[in-house]
Coordinates of C-alpha atoms in Angstrom, one line a residue:
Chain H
X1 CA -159.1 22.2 -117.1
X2 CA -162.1 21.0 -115.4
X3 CA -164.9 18.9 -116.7
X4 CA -167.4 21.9 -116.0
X5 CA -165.2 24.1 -118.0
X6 CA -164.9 22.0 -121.2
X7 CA -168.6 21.5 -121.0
X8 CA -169.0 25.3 -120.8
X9 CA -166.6 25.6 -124.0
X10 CA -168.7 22.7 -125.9
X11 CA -171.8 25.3 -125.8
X12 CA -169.8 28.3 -127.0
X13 CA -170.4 32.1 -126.3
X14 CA -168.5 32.4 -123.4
X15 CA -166.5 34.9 -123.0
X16 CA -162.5 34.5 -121.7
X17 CA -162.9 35.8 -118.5
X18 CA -165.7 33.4 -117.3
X19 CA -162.9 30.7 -118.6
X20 CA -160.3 32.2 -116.5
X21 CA -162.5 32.1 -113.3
X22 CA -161.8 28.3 -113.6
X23 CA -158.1 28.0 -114.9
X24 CA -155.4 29.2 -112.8
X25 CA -153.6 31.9 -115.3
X26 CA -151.1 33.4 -113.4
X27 CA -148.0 32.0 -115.3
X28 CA -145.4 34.1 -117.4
X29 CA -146.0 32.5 -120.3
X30 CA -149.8 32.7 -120.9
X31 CA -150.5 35.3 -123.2
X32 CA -152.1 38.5 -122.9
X33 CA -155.4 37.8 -124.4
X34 CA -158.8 39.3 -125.5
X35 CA -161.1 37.4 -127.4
X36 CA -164.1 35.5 -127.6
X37 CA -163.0 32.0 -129.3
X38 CA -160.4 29.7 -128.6
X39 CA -158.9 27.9 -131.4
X40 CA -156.1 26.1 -129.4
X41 CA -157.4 23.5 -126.1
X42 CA -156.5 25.1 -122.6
X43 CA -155.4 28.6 -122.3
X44 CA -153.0 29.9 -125.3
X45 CA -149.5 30.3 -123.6
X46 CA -147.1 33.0 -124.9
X47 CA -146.0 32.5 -128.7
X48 CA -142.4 32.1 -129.1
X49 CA -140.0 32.6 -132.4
X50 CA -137.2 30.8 -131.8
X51 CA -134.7 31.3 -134.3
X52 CA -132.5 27.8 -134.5
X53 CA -128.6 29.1 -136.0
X54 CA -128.0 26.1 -138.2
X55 CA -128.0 28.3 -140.9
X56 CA -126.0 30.8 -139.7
X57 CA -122.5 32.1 -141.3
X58 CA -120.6 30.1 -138.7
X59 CA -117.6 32.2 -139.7
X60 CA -119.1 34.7 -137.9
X61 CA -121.3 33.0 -135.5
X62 CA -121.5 35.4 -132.3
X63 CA -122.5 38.2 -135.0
X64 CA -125.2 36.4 -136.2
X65 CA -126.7 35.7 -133.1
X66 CA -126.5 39.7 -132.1
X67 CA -128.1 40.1 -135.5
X68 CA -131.3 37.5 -134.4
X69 CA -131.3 39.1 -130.9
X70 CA -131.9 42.9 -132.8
X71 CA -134.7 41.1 -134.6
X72 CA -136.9 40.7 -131.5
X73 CA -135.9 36.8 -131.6
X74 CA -137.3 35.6 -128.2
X75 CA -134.3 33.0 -127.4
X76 CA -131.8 30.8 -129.7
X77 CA -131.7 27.1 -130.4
X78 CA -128.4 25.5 -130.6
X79 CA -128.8 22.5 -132.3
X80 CA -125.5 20.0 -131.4
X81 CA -125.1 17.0 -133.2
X82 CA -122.4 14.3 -132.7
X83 CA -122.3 12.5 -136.2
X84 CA -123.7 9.5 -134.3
X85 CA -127.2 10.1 -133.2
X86 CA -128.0 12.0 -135.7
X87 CA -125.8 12.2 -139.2
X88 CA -124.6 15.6 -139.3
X89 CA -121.9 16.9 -136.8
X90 CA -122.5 20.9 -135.9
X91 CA -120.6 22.3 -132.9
X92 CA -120.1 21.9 -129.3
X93 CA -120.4 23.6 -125.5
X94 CA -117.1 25.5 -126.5
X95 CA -119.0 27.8 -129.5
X96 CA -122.0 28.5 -127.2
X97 CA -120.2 29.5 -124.4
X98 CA -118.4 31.9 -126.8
X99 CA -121.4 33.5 -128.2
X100 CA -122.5 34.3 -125.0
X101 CA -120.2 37.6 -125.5
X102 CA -122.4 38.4 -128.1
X103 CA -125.4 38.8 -126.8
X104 CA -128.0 38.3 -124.0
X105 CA -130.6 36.8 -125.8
X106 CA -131.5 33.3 -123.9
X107 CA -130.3 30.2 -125.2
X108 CA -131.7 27.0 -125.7
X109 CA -129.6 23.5 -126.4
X110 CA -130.9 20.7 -128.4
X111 CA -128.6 18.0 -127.6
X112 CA -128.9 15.2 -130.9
X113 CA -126.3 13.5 -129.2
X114 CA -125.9 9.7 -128.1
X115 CA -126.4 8.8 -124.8
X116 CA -122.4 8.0 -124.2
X117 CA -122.1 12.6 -125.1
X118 CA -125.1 13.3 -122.8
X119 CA -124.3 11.4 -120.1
X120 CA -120.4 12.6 -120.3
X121 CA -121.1 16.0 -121.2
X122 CA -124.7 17.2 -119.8
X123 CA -123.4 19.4 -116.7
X124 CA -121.4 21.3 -119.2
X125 CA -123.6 22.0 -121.7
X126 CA -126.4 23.6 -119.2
X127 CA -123.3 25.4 -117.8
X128 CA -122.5 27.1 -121.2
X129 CA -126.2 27.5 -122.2
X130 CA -127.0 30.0 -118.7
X131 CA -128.0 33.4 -119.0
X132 CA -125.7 36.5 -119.1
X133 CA -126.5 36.6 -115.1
X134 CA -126.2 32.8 -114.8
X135 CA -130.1 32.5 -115.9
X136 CA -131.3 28.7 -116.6
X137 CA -130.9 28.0 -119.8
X138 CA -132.8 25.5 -121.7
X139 CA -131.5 22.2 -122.1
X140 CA -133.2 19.2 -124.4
X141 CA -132.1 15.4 -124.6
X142 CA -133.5 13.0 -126.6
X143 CA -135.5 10.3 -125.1
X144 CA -134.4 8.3 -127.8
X145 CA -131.0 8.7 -126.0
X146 CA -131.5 8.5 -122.4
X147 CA -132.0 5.3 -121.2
X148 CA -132.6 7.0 -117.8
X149 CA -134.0 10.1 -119.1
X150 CA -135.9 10.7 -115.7
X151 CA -132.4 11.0 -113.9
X152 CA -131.2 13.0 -116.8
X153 CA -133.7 15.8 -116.4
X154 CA -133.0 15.9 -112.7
X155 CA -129.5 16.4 -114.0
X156 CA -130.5 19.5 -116.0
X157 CA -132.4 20.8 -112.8
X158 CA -129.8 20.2 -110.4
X159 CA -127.4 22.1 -112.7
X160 CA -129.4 25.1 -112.6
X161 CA -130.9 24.3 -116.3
X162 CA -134.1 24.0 -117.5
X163 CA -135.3 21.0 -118.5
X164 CA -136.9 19.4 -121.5
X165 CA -136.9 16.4 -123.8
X166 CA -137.4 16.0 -127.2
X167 CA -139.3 12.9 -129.5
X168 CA -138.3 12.1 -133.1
X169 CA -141.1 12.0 -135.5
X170 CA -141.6 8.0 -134.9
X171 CA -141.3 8.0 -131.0
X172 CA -145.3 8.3 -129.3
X173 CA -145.9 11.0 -126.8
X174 CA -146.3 8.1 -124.2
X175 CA -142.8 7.8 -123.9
X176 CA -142.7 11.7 -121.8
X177 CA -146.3 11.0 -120.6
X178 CA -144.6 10.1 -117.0
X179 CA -141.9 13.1 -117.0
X180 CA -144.0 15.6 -117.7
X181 CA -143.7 17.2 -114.4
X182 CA -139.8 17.5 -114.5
X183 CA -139.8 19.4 -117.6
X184 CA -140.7 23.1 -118.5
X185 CA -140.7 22.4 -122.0
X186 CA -141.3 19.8 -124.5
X187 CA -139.7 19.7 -128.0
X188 CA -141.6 18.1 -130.9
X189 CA -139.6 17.4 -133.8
X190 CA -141.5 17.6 -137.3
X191 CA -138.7 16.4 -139.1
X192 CA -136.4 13.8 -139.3
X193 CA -133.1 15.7 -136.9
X194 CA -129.9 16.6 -138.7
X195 CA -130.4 18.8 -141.5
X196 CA -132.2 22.2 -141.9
X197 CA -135.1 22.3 -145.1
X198 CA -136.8 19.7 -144.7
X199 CA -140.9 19.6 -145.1
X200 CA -142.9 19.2 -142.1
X201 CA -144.2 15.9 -141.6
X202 CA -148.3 16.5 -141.0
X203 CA -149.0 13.4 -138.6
X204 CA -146.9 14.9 -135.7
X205 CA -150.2 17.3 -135.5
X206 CA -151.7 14.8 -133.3
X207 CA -148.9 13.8 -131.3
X208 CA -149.1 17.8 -130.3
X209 CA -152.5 17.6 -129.5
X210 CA -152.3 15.1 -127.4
X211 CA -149.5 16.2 -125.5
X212 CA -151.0 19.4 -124.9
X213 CA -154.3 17.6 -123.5
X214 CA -151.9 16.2 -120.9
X215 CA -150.1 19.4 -119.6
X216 CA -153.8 21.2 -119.6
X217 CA -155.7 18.8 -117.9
X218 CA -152.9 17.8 -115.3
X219 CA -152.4 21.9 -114.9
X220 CA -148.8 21.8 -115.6
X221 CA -146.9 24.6 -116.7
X222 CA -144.9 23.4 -119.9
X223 CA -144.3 24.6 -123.0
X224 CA -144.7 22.9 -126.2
X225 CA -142.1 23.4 -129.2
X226 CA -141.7 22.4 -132.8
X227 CA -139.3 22.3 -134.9
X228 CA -138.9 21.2 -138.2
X229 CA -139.9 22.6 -141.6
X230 CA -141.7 25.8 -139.8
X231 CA -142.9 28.3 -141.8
X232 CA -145.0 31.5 -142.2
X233 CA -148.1 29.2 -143.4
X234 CA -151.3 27.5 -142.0
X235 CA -149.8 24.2 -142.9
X236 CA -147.4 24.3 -140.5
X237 CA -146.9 27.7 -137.7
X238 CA -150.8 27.5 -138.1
X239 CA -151.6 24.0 -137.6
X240 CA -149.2 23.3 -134.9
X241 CA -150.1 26.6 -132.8
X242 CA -153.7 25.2 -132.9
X243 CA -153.1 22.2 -131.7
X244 CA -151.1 23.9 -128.9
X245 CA -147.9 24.7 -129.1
X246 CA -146.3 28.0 -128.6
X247 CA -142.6 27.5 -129.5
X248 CA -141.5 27.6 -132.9
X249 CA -138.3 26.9 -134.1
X250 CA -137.5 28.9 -137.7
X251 CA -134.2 28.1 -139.5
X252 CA -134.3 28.5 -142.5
X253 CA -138.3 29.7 -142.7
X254 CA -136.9 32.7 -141.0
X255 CA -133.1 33.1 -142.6
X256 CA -135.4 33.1 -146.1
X257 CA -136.2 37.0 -145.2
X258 CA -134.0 39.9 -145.6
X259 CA -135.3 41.6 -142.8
X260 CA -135.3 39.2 -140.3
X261 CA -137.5 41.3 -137.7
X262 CA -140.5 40.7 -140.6
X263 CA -139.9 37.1 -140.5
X264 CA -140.7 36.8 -136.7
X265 CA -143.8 39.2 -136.7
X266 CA -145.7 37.0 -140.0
X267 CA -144.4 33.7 -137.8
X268 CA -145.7 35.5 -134.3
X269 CA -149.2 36.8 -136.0
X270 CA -149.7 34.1 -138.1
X271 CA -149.3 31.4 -134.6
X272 CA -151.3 34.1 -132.5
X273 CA -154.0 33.6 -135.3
X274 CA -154.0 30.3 -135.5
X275 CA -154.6 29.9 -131.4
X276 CA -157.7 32.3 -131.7
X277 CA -155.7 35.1 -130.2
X278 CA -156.2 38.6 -131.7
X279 CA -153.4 39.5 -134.0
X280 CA -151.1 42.1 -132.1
X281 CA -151.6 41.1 -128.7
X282 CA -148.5 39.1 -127.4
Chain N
X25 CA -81.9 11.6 -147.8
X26 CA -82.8 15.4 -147.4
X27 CA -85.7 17.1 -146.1
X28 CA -86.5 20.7 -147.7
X29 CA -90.0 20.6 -147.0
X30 CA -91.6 24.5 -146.2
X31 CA -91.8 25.3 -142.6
X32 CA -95.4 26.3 -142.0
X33 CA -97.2 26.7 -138.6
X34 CA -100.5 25.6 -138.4
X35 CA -102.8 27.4 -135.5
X36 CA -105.3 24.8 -134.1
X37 CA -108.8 27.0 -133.7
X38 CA -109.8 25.2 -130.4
X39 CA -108.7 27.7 -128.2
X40 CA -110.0 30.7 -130.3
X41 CA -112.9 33.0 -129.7
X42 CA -115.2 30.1 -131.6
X43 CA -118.1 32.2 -132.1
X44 CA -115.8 34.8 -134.4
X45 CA -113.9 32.1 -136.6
X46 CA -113.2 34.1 -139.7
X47 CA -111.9 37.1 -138.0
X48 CA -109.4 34.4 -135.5
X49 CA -108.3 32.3 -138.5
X50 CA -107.1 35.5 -140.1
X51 CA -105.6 37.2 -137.0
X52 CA -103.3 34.1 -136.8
X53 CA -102.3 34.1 -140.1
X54 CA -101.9 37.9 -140.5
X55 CA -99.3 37.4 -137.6
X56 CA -97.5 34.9 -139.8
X57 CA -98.9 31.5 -139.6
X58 CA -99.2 29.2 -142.9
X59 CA -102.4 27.7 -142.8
X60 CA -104.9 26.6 -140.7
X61 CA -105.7 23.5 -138.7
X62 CA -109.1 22.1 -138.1
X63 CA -110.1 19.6 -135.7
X64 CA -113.2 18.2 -136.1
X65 CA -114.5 16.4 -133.1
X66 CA -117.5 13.8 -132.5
X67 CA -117.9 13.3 -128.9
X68 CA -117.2 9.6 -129.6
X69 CA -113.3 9.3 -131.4
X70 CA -112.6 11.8 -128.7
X71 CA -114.4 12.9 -125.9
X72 CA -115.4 16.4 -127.5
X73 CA -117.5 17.7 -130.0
X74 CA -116.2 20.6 -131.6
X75 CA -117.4 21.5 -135.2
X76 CA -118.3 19.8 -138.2
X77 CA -118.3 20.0 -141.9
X78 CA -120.5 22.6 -141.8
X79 CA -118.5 25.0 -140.1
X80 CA -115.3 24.8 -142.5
X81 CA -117.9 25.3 -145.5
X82 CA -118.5 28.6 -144.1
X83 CA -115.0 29.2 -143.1
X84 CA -113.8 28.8 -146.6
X85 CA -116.4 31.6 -147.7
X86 CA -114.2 34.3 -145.4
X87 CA -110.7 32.3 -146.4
X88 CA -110.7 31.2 -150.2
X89 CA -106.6 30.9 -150.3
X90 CA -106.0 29.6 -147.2
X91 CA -104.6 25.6 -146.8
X92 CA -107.1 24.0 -144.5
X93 CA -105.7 20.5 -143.0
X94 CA -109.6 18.9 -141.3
X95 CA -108.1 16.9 -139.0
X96 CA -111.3 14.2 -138.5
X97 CA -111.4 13.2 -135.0
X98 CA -114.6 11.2 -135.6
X99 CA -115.1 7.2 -135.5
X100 CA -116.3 7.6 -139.4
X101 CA -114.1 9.7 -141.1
X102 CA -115.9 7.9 -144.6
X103 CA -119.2 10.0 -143.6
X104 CA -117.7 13.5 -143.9
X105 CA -115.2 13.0 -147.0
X106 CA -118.0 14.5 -149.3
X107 CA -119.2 17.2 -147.2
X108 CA -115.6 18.2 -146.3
X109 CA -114.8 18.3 -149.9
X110 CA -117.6 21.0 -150.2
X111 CA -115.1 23.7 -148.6
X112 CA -112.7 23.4 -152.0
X113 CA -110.7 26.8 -152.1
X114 CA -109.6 28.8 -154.5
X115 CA -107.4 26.6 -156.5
X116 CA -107.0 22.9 -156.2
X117 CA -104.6 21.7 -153.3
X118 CA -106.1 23.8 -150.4
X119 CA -107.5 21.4 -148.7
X120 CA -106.6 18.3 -146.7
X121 CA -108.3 15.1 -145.0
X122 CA -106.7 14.1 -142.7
X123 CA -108.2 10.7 -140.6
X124 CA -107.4 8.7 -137.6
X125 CA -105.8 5.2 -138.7
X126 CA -107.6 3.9 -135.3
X127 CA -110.9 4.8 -136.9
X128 CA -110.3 3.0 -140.0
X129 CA -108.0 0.1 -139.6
X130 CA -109.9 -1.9 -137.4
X131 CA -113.0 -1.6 -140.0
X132 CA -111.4 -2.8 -142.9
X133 CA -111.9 0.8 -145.5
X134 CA -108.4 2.5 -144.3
X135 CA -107.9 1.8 -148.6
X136 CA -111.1 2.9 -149.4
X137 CA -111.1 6.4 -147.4
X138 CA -107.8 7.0 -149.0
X139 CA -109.3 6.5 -151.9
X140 CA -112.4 8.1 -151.6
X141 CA -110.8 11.6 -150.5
X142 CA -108.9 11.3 -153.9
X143 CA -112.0 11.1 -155.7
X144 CA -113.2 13.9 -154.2
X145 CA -110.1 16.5 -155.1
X146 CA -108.5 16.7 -151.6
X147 CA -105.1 15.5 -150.1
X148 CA -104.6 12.9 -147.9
X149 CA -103.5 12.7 -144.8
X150 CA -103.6 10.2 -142.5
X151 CA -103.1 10.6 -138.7
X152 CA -101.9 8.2 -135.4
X153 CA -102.4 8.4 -132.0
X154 CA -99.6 8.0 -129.6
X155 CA -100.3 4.0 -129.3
X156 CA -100.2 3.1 -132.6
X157 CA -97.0 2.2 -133.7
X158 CA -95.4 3.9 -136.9
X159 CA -95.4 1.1 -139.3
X160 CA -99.2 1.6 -139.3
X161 CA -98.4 4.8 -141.4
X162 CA -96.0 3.4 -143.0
X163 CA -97.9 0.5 -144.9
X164 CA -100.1 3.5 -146.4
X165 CA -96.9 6.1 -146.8
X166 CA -97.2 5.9 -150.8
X167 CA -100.5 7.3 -151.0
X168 CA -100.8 9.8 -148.6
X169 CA -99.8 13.4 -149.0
X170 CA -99.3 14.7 -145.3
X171 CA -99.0 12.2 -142.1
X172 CA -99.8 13.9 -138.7
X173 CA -98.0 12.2 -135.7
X174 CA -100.2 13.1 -132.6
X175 CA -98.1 14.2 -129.5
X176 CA -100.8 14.4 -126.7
X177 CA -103.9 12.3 -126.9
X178 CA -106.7 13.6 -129.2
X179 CA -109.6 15.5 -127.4
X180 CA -108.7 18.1 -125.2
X181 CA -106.1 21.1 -125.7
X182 CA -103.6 22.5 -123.3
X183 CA -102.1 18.8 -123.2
X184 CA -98.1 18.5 -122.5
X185 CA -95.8 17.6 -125.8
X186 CA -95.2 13.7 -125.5
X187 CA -91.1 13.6 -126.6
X188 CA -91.1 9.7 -127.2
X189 CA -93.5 10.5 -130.5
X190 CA -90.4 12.0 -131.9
X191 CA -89.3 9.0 -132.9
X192 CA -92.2 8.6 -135.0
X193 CA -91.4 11.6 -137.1
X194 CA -87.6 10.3 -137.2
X195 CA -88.8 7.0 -139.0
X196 CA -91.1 8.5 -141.8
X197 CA -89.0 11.4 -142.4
X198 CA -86.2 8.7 -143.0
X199 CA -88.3 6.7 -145.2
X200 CA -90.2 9.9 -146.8
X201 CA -88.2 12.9 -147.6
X202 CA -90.4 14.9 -149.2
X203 CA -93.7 14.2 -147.4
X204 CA -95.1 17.0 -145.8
X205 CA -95.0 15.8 -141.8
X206 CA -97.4 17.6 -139.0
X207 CA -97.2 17.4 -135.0
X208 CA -100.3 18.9 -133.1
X209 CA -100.4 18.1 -129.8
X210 CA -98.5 20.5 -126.7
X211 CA -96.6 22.4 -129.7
X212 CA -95.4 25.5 -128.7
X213 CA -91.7 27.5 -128.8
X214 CA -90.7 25.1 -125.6
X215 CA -90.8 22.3 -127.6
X216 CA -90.6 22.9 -131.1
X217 CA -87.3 22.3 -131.1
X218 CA -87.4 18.5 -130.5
X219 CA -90.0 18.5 -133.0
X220 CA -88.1 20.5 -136.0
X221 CA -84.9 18.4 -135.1
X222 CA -87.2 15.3 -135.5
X223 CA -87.9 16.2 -139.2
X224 CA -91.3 17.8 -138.8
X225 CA -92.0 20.5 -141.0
X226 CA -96.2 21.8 -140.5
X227 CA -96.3 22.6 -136.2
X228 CA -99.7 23.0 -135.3
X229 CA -100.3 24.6 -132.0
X230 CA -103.6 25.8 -130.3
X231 CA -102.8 27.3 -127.1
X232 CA -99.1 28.1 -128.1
X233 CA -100.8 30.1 -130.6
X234 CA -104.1 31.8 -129.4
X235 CA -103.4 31.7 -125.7
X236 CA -99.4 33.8 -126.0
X237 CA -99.4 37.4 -125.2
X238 CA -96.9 38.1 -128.6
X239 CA -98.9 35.6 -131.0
X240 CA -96.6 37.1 -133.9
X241 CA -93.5 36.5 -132.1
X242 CA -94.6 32.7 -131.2
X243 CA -95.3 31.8 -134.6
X244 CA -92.0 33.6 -135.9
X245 CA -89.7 31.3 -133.3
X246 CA -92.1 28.3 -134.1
X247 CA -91.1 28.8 -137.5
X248 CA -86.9 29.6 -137.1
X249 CA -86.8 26.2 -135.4
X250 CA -88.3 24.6 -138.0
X251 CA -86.2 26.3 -141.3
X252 CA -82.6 26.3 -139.0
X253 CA -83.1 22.2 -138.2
X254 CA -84.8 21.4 -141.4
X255 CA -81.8 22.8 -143.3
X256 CA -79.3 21.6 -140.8
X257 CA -81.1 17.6 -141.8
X258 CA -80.3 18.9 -145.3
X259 CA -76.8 20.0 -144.1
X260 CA -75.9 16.4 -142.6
X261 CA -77.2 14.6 -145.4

């Protein structure tokens, strides 16, 4: 966003639209907006509930992800872990590819793997986490565990993925200052990876800000993503939609309703509230 | 010397529909298999990852009575024991862990993970790779309730039955009668035999299993082998 435009915003009263005669808006994921005020720096991109299936009955595991996709859920995270980089072990590329005959939904692969599992096992994982028609799906890594992580995301790309990396809570946002123009998505974590219910940790707020000043001011079109102790409050959907991101990651914030199609429209209107967009619009 | 362990068949879940577990583990053993074989992989023992702790705790919800045998492909077998133990059954004595003497050994703690799976209620079993030599099980026969004699290399299924392993089973089934001994690895009615005359009495098999067009009728000959040359060892001893 341009100098002239930030100034504009430091006086107030201006409307959206004289905004949007400076910023370039014609993405897919930049919401559908009407209001005066904007809570959230840069133009509010599309809010996302993205149901993570950790806890899931994984007896039962393509059923559960049919029962997220009749919820509205806008894609599913599939949280692999390899009982080394992080100290949990989950699944592997052979249950995603399976619940792909469950549903349609798009899925998305957080890979909390060491670097020996990414670099042997990358190409297969964005190969199981494609679309019903072969659509890229998303693919994390670590850059705690990608030594070359800009060759790594190429990887992703060249695959026919779509790329993004992740940061534990300790690791600054300079480390994925230099490869933000590979990714379309950036995952935050607000917890410590490898186990669901955990509280979110409040200091990653700035580390979303400040990532989120990057991808506005270098016009990039990047999505930002928490996950981690996300729940239907200001504390944490509302704080971290303000400070700019749009994906949110529920495990067990969402599993904790019956009606799981509630859970994402108090997470959606609660994030679309906290970026200063008005509640319904999405 | 005698061998009058059960014959029990085993179906590995690797090559089910992995996304509909419960429903797979009981379609096998409606068609007549025993119990059920899990094989927990870390990307790093073998290069795989395939489920973890997690997912037997919720398998046990749809199977209460079923024997699970965790076969822990994983470099730290001593980091699952208490999460594994969470997937207790019905009754005690329906679940084993079963670790990798190549993940352990080296380290020092084969003694104390033999150990600490007693403390937590389970039976052990401990497991070889085809280069490890038998007398590696053999220091630690005593205290273990099931050995598992690998006949492929861990990681991958659809691997072809390594016969020289039978000689493996020959040796502890000489020194251990009554010890419940497992193959997994290329097991299917092709090569059962070898293994049943062998002294093996729990076959797993993944492919031989959920990949045949008559599952029913490959667990049934699975099975035969294993009762007609487990009671023929009886018969020539």
């Amino acid at each position: 966003m341009n100098s002239l435009v930030k100034s504009i915003i430091v006086l107030g009263g201006v409307s959206l639209q004289s905004v949007n005669a400076f910023t370039s808006i014609s993405r897919s994921n930049v919401a559908d907006i009407s209001t005066t005020s904007l809570n959230v720096y840069g133009t509010p991109r599309k809010v996302q509930i993205i149901p993570s299936v950790l806890p899931a009955d994984f007896g039962k595991l393509g059923a559960d992800c049919k029962r997220l996709e009749e919820a509205g859920c806008d894609r599913v995270q599939f949280d692999v872990m390899d009982g080394n980089f992080v100290p949990n072990v989950t699944f592997g590329p052979e249950t995603i590819r399976w619940c792909r005959k469950y549903t349609n939904m798009p899925f998305e692969t957080q890979l909390m793997v060491s670097e020996k599992c990414t670099d042997a096992m990358l190409e297969e994982f964005v190969e199981v986490s494609k679309g019903p028609n072969g659509e890229p799906g998303v693919v994390i890594v670590h850059v705690e565990a990608c030594t070359h992580l800009h060759r790594a995301l190429g990887r992703i790309r060249a695959a026919g993925g779509s790329p993004s990396v992740a940061l534990n809570p300790h690791t600054p946002a300079e480390m994925i200052e230099n490869v933000l123009d590979l990714v379309d998505h950036v995952l935050v974590m607000t917890v410590n990876p490898g186990f669901g219910g955990q509280a979110y940790i409040p200091t990653m707020t700035e580390k979303i800000k400040k990532i989120r000043k990057w991808i506005v001011d270098r016009d990039l079109d990047v999505d930002i993503e928490v996950d981690g102790g996300i729940k239907a409050t200001q504390e944490t959907i509302g704080e971290c939609a303000a400070a700019g991101a749009n994906c949110f990651i529920a495990g067990s914030g969402l599993f904790a309703y019956d009606d799981l199609s509630e859970g994402v429209k108090e997470l959606t209107d609660m994030a679309l509230e906290a970026q200063g967009v008005a509640v319904g619009a999405k | 010397m005698y061998h009058c362990c059960p014959g029990q068949i085993g179906p590995s879940v690797l090559d089910c529909d992995m996304a509909d577990l419960a429903k797979e583990g009981k379609r096998a053993l409606d068609a007549g298999a025993s119990y059920l074989h899990l094989d927990v992989m870390d990307g790093h023992f073998v290069p795989n990852i395939s489920f973890g702790p997690y997912v037997i705790e919720c398998l046990r919800k749809h199977l209460p009575d079923v024997f699970f045998d965790c076969h822990m492909m994983t470099t730290h077998p001593e980091n699952w024991v208490e999460k594994v133990a969470k997937a207790q059954g019905s009754k005690p004595g329906l679940l084993c862990y079963t670790f990798h003497y190549e993940a352990t050994e080296p380290r020092g703690i084969t003694q104390k993970v033999i150990d600490l799976i007693k403390a937590n209620n389970m039976k052990v079993g401990l497991t070889l790779s085809p280069d490890t030599p038998v007398e590696a099980l053999l220091k630690y026969g005593d205290q273990i309730d099931l050995a598992l004699i690998m006949t492929v290399y861990p990681g991958k299924g659809g691997q072809s039955f390594i016969e020289e392993m039978m000689e493996k089973v020959r040796t502890i089934r000489a020194a251990y009668p009554d010890m419940d001994i497992e193959v997994d690895g290329g097991v299917k009615p092709k090569t059962v035999d070898m293994a049943a005359k062998a002294g093996a009495n729990l076959i797993v098999s993944g492919s031989g299993v959920y990949k045949a067009e008559d599952m029913a009728n490959n667990i049934s000959i699975m099975q035969r082998s294993v009762e007609k040359y487990g009671l023929e060892i009886i018969a020539t001893n």
